[in-house]
Short mmCIF file of C-alpha atoms and ligand atoms in Angstrom, two decimals:
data_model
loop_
_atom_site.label_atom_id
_atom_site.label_comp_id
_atom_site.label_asym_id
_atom_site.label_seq_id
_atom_site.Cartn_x
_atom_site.Cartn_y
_atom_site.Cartn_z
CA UNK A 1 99.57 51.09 -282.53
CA UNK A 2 95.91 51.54 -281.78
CA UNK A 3 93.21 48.86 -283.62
CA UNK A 4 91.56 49.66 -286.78
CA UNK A 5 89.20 47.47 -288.82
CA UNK A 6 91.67 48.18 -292.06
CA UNK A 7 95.01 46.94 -291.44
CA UNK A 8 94.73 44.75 -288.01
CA UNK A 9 94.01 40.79 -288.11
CA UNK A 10 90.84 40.43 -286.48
CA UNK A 11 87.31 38.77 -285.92
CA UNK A 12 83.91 39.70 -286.37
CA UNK A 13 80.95 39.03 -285.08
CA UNK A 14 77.56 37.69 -286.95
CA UNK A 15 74.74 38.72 -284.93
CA UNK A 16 72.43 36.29 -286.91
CA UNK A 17 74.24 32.79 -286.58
CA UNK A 18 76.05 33.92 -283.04
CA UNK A 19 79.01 32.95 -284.85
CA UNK A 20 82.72 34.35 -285.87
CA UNK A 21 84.62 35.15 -289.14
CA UNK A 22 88.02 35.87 -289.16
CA UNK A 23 89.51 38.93 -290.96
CA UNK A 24 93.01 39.29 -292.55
CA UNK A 25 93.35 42.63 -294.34
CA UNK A 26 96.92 42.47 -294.08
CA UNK A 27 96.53 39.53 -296.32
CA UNK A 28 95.11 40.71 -300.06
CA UNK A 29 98.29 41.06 -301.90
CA UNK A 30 99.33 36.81 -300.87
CA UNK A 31 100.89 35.68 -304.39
CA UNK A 32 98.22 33.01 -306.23
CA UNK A 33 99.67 29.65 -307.53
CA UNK A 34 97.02 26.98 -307.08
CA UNK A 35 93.81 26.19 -309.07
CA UNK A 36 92.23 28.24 -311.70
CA UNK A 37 88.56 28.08 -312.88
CA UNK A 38 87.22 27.96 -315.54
CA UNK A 39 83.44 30.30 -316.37
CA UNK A 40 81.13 29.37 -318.79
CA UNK A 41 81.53 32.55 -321.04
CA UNK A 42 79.98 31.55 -324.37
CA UNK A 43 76.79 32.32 -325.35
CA UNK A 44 73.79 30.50 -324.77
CA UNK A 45 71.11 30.13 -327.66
CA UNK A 46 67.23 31.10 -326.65
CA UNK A 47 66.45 27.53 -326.76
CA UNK A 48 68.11 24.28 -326.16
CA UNK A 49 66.76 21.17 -327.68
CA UNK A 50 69.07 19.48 -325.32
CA UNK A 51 67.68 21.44 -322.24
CA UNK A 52 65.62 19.31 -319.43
CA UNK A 53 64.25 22.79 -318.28
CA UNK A 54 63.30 24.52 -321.79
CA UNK A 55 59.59 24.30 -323.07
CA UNK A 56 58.41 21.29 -324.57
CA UNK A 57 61.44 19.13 -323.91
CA UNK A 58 61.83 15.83 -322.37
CA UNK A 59 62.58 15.41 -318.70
CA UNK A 60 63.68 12.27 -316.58
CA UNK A 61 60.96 9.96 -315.71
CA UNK A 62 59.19 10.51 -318.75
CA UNK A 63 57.80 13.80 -318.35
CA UNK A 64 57.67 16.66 -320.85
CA UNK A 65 57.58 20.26 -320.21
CA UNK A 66 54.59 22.21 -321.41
CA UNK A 67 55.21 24.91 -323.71
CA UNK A 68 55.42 27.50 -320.98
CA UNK A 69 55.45 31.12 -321.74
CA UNK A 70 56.50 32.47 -318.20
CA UNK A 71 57.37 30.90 -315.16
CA UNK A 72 57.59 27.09 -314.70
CA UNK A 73 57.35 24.70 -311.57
CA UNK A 74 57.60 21.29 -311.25
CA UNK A 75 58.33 18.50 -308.76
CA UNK A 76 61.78 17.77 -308.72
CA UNK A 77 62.21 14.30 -310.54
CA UNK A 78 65.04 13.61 -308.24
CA UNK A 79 63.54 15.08 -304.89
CA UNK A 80 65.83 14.65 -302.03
CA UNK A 81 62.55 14.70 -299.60
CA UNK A 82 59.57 12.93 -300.38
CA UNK A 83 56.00 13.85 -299.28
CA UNK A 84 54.83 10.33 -297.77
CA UNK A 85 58.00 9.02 -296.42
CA UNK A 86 57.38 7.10 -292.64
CA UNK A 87 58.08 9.53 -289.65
CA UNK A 88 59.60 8.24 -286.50
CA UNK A 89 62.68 9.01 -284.26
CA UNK A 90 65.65 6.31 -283.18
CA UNK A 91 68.03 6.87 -280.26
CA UNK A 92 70.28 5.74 -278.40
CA UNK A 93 72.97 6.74 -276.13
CA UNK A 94 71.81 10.18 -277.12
CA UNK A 95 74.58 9.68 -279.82
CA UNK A 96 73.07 7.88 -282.55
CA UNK A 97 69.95 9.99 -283.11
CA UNK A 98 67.65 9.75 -286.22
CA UNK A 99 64.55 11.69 -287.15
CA UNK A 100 62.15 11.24 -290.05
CA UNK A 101 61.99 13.86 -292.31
CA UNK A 102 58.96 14.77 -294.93
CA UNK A 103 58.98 17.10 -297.85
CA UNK A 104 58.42 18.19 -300.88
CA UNK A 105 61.48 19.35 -303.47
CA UNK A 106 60.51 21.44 -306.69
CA UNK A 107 62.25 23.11 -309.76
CA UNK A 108 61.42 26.38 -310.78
CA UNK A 109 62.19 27.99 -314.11
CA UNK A 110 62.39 31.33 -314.28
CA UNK A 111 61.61 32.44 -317.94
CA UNK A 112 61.47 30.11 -321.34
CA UNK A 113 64.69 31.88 -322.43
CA UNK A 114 67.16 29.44 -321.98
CA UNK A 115 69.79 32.23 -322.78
CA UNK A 116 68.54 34.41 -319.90
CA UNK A 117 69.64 35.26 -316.13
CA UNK A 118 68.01 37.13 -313.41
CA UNK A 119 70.39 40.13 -314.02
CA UNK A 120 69.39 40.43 -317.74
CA UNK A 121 65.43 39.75 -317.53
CA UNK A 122 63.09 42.38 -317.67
CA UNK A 123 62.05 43.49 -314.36
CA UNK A 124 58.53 42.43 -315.09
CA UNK A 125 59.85 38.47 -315.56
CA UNK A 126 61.48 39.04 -312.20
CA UNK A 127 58.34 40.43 -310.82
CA UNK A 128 56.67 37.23 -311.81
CA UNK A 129 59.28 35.08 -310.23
CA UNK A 130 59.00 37.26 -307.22
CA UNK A 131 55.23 36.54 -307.05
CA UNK A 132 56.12 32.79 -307.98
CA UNK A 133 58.27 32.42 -304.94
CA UNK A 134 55.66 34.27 -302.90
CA UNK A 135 52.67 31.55 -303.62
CA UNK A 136 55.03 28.23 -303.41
CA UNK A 137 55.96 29.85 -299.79
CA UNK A 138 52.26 30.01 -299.18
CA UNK A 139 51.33 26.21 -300.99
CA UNK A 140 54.23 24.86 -299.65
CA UNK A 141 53.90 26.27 -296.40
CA UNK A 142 50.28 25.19 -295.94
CA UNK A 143 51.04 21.86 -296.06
CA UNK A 144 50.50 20.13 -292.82
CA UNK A 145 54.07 18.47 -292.19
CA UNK A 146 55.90 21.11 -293.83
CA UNK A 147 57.82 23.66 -290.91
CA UNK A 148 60.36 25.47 -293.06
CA UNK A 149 60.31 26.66 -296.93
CA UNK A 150 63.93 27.22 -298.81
CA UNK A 151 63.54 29.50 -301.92
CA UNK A 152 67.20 28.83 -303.57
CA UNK A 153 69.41 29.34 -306.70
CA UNK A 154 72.35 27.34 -307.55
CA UNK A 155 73.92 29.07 -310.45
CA UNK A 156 77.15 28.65 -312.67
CA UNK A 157 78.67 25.36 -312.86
CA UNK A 158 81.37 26.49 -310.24
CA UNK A 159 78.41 26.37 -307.37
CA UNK A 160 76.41 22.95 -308.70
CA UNK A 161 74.51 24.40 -310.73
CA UNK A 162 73.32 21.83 -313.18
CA UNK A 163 72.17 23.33 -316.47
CA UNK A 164 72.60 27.52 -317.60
CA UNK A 165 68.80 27.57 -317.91
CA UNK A 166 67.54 30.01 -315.34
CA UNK A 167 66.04 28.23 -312.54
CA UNK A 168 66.12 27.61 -308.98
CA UNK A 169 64.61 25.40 -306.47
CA UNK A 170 62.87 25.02 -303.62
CA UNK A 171 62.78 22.67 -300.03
CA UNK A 172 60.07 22.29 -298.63
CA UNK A 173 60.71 20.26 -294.66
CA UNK A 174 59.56 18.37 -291.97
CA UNK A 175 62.46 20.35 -289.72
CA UNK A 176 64.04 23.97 -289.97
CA UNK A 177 67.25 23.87 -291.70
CA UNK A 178 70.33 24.42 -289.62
CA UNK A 179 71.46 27.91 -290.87
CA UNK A 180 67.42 28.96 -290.64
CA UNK A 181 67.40 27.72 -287.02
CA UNK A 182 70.35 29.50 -286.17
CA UNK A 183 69.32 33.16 -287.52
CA UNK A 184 65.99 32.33 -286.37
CA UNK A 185 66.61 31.54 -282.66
CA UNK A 186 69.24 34.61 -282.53
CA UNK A 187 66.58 37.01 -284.39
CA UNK A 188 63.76 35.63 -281.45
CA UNK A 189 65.73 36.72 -278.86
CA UNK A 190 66.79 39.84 -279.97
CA UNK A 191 63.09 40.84 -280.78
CA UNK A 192 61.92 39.61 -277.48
CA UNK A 193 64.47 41.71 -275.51
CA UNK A 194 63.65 44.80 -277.31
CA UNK A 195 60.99 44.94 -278.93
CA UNK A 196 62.75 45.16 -282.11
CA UNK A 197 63.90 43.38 -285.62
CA UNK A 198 67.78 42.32 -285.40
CA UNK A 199 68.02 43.26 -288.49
CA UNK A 200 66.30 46.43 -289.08
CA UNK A 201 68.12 47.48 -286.65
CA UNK A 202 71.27 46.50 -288.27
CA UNK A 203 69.82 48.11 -291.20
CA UNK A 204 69.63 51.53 -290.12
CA UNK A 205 73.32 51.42 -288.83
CA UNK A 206 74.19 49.90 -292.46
CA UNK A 207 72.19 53.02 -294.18
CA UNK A 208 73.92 55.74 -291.55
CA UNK A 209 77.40 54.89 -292.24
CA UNK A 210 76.74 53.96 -295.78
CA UNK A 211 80.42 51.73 -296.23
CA UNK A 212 78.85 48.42 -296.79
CA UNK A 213 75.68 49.54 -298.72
CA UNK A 214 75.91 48.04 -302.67
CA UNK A 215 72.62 49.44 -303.75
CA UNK A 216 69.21 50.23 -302.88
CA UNK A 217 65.33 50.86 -303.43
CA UNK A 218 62.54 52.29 -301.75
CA UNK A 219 61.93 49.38 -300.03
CA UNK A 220 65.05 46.64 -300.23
CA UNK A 221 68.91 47.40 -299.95
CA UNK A 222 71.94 45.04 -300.74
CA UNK A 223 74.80 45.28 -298.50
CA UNK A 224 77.80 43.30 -297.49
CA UNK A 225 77.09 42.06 -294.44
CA UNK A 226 79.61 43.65 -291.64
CA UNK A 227 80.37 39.87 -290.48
CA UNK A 228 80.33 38.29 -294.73
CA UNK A 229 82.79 35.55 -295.03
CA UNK A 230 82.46 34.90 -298.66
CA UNK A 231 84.41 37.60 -300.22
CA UNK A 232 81.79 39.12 -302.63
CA UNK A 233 79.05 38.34 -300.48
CA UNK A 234 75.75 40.13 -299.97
CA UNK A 235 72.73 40.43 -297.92
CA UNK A 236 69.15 42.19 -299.34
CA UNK A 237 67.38 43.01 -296.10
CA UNK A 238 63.65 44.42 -296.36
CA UNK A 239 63.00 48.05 -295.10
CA UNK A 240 59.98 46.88 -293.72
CA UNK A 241 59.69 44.55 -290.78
CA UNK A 242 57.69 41.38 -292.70
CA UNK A 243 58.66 37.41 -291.95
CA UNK A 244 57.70 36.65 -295.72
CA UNK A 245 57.91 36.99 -299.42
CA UNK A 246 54.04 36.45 -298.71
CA UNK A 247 53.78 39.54 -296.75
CA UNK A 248 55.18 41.76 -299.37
CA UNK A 249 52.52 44.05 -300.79
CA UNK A 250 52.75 44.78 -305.10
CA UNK A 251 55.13 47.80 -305.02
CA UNK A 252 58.04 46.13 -302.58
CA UNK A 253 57.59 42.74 -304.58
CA UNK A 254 58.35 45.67 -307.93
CA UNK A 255 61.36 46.32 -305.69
CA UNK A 256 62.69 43.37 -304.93
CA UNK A 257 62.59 42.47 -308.34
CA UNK A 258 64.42 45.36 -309.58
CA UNK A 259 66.83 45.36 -306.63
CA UNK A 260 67.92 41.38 -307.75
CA UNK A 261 68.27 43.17 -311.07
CA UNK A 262 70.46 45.42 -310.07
CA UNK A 263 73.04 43.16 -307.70
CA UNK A 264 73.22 40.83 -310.02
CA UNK A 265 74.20 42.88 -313.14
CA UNK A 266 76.56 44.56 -310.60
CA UNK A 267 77.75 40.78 -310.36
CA UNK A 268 78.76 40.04 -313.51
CA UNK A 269 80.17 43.63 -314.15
CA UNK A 270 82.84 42.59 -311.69
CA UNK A 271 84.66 40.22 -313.72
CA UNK A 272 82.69 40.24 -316.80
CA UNK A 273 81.45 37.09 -316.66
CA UNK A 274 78.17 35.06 -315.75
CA UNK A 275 78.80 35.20 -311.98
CA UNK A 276 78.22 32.51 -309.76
CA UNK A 277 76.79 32.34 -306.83
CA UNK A 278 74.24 30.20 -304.35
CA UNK A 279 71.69 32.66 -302.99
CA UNK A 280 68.29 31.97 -301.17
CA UNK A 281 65.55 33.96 -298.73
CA UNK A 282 65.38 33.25 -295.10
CA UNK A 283 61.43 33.53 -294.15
CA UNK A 284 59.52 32.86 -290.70
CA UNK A 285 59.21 28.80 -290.83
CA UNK A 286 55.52 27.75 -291.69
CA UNK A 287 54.91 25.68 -288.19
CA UNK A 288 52.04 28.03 -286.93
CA UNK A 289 53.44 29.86 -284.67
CA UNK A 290 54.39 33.75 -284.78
CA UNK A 291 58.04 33.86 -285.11
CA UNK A 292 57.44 37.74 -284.31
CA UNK A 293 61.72 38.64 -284.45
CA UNK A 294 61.24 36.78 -288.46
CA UNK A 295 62.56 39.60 -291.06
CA UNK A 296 62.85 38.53 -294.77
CA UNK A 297 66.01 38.62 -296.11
CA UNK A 298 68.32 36.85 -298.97
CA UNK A 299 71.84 36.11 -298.61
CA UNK A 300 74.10 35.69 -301.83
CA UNK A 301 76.90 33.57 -301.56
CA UNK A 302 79.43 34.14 -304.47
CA UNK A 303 82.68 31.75 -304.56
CA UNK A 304 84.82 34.04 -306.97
CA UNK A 305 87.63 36.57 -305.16
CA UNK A 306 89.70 38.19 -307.29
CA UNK A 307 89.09 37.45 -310.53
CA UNK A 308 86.94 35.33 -312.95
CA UNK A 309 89.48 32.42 -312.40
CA UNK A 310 90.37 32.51 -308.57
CA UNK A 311 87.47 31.41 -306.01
CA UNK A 312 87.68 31.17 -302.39
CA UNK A 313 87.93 27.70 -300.92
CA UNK A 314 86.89 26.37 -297.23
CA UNK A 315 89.22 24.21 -296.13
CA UNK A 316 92.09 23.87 -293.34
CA UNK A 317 91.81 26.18 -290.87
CA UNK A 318 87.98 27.66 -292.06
CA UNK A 319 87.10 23.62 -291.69
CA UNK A 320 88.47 22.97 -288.65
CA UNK A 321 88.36 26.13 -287.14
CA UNK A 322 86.20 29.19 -288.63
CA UNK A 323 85.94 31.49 -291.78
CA UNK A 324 88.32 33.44 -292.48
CA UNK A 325 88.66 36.55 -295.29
CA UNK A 326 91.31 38.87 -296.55
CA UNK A 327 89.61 41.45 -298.56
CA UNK A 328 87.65 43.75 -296.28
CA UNK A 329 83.67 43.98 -296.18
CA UNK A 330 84.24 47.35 -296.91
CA UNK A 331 86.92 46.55 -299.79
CA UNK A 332 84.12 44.80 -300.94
CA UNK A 333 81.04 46.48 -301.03
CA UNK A 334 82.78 49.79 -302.76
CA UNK A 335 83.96 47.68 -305.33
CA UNK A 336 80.73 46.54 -306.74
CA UNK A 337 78.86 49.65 -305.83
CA UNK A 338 81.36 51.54 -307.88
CA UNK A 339 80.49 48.99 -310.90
CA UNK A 340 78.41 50.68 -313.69
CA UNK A 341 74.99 50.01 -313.04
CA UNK A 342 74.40 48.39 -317.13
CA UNK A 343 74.99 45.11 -317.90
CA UNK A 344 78.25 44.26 -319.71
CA UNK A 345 76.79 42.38 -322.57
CA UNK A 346 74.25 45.17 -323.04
CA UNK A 347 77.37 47.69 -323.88
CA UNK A 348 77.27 49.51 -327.35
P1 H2U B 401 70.35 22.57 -309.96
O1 H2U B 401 70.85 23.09 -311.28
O2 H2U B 401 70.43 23.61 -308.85
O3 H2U B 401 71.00 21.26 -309.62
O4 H2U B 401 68.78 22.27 -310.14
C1 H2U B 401 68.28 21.44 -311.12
C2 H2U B 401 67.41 20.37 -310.49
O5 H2U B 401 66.65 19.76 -311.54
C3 H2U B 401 68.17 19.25 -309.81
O6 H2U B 401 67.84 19.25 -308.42
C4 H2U B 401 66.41 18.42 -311.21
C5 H2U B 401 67.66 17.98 -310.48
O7 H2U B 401 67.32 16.98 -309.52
N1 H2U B 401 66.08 17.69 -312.43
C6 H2U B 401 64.80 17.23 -312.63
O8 H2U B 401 63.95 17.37 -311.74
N2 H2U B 401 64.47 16.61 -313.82
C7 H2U B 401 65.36 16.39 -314.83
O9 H2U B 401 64.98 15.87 -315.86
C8 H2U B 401 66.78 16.76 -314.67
C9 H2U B 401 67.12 17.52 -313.42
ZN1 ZN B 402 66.81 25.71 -321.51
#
């Protein structure tokens, strides 16, 4: 019997985190008796009187939104990172270590439409998020004590999501985030070796073989990620070597924006439901320094495997040990590139 990527147990390698994910293709047709979910399927009105995030409503604390006609930001009333919090550093042993850590946590609301999600705004409401996401990075970012920036999107009850209202948020810190730190210091490397982005590089193997590409642009493409763990997974990498939503000039931000459009109506066309799914941007951290190897991308992290009621869960051996998958990458990515390109609730 000689190897192959489509019938063999496995692992794979993630050039970005240096780390492994198991693969067991052998596995897909295991018989499903344990937990079902449940998806929010009923329809949302264009406002919510009950909504913390619609125009014009009350919030915690005692503020009330303004009557906001298309984005929205706001400090997050229950900000896990505060601005003027002490610094300082405890140790001892080397194994009880303690750092300080400032920031700055904020809410942003993608349209006034409460009944709304990225994959059925107009392209020019995504633009404006786009652009949104682009000057927080920048505000953010220019603060003194702030290193790292995480753009982010919780959505669907199943992922934490609080509240259907289309929204995100964003992290501003003191430190870079594990998973940033890890990508980061492998991308470095790579780019000081050879002169070269990790991941363009991985792009143009991605665009030659085609197998794991989900849909592209002129200047963004969505993939599933050779080494994905989640099973639905994706990763939008930039054509162009930039370290920054801020770097993006008007026609690739028009891209991006349509390109979100696109996955994520591919998304819910999959099981015909809101899909959920945490996804955020990895950008160069905002310490002042060059972080040349840097290249803009977004990950999408989708719990749901085969079906609007089954999700993936990370426990036992994934826990203890590493990820593991049955449904190939390549399973994957032709399955929701073969998915008809309209929205489901926009059928006639
Ligand atoms: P999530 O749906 O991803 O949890 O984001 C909503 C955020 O909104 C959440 O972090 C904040 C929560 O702290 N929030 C406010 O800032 N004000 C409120 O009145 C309710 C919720
Ligand atoms: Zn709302």
């Amino acid at each position: 019997m000689t190897f192959n990527l489509n019938d063999h147990p496995h692992r794979r390698y993630n050039p970005l985190t240096r780390e492994w994910v198991l693969v067991s293709p052998h596995r897909t047709k295991r018989p499903w008796q344990g937990q079902t979910e449940e998806v929010a399927r009923e329809e949302q009105p264009r406002y919510d009187p009950q909504c913390y995030l619609c125009p014009g409503n009350a919030r915690a604390g005692g503020h009330t939104n303004p009557p906001y006609e298309g984005t929205f930001v706001f400090d997050n009333d229950y900000a896990a990172l505060l601005p003027d919090s002490p610094a300082g550093r405890s140790e001892e042993a080397g194994l009880l270590v303690a750092e300080g850590e400032r920031g700055l946590c904020r809410v942003v609301c993608f349209t006034p439409r409460h009944d709304l999600t990225l994959s059925r705004m107009e392209a020019a409401g995504i633009r404006a998020v786009v652009d949104l996401w682009a000057a927080q990075y920048e505000e953010l970012g220019g603060l003194p004590f702030v290193n790292h920036v995480q753009i982010f999107e919780n959505r669907g009850a199943m992922m934490g999501a609080s509240n259907p209202h289309p929204h995100g948020q964003i992290w501003a810190s003191e430190s870079v985030p594990n998973e940033a730190a890890k990508e980061l210091s492998a991308q470095g490397e790579y780019f000081d070796a050879r002169g070269r982005s990790l991941l363009g590089d991985y792009l143009s193997l991605e665009l030659e073989r085609a197998e794991r590409v989900v849909c592209e642009n002129a200047h963004f493409v969505a993939l599933v990620p050779f080494w994905a763990v989640w099973p639905f997974e994706t990763l939008v990498v930039s054509r162009r070597h930039v370290g920054g939503l801020d770097q993006l000039e008007g026609a690739e931000r028009d891209a991006l924006a349509d390109l979100l459009r696109r996955l994520t109506t591919l998304y819910d066309n999959l099981f015909r439901v809101p899909f959920p799914y945490s996804m955020g941007f990895h950008q160069r951290p905002t310490d002042g320094r060059e972080h040349a190897g840097s290249h803009l991308h977004a990950h999408f992290y989708p719990p749901l495997l085969r079906s609007a009621t089954v999700r993936k869960f990370m426990v036992g051996f994934e826990l203890l040990g590493m990820p593991q998958r049955d449904l190939t990458p390549e399973q994957a990515a032709r399955r929701l590139r073969e998915l008809p390109a309209r929205h489901y609730l926009d059928e006639v």
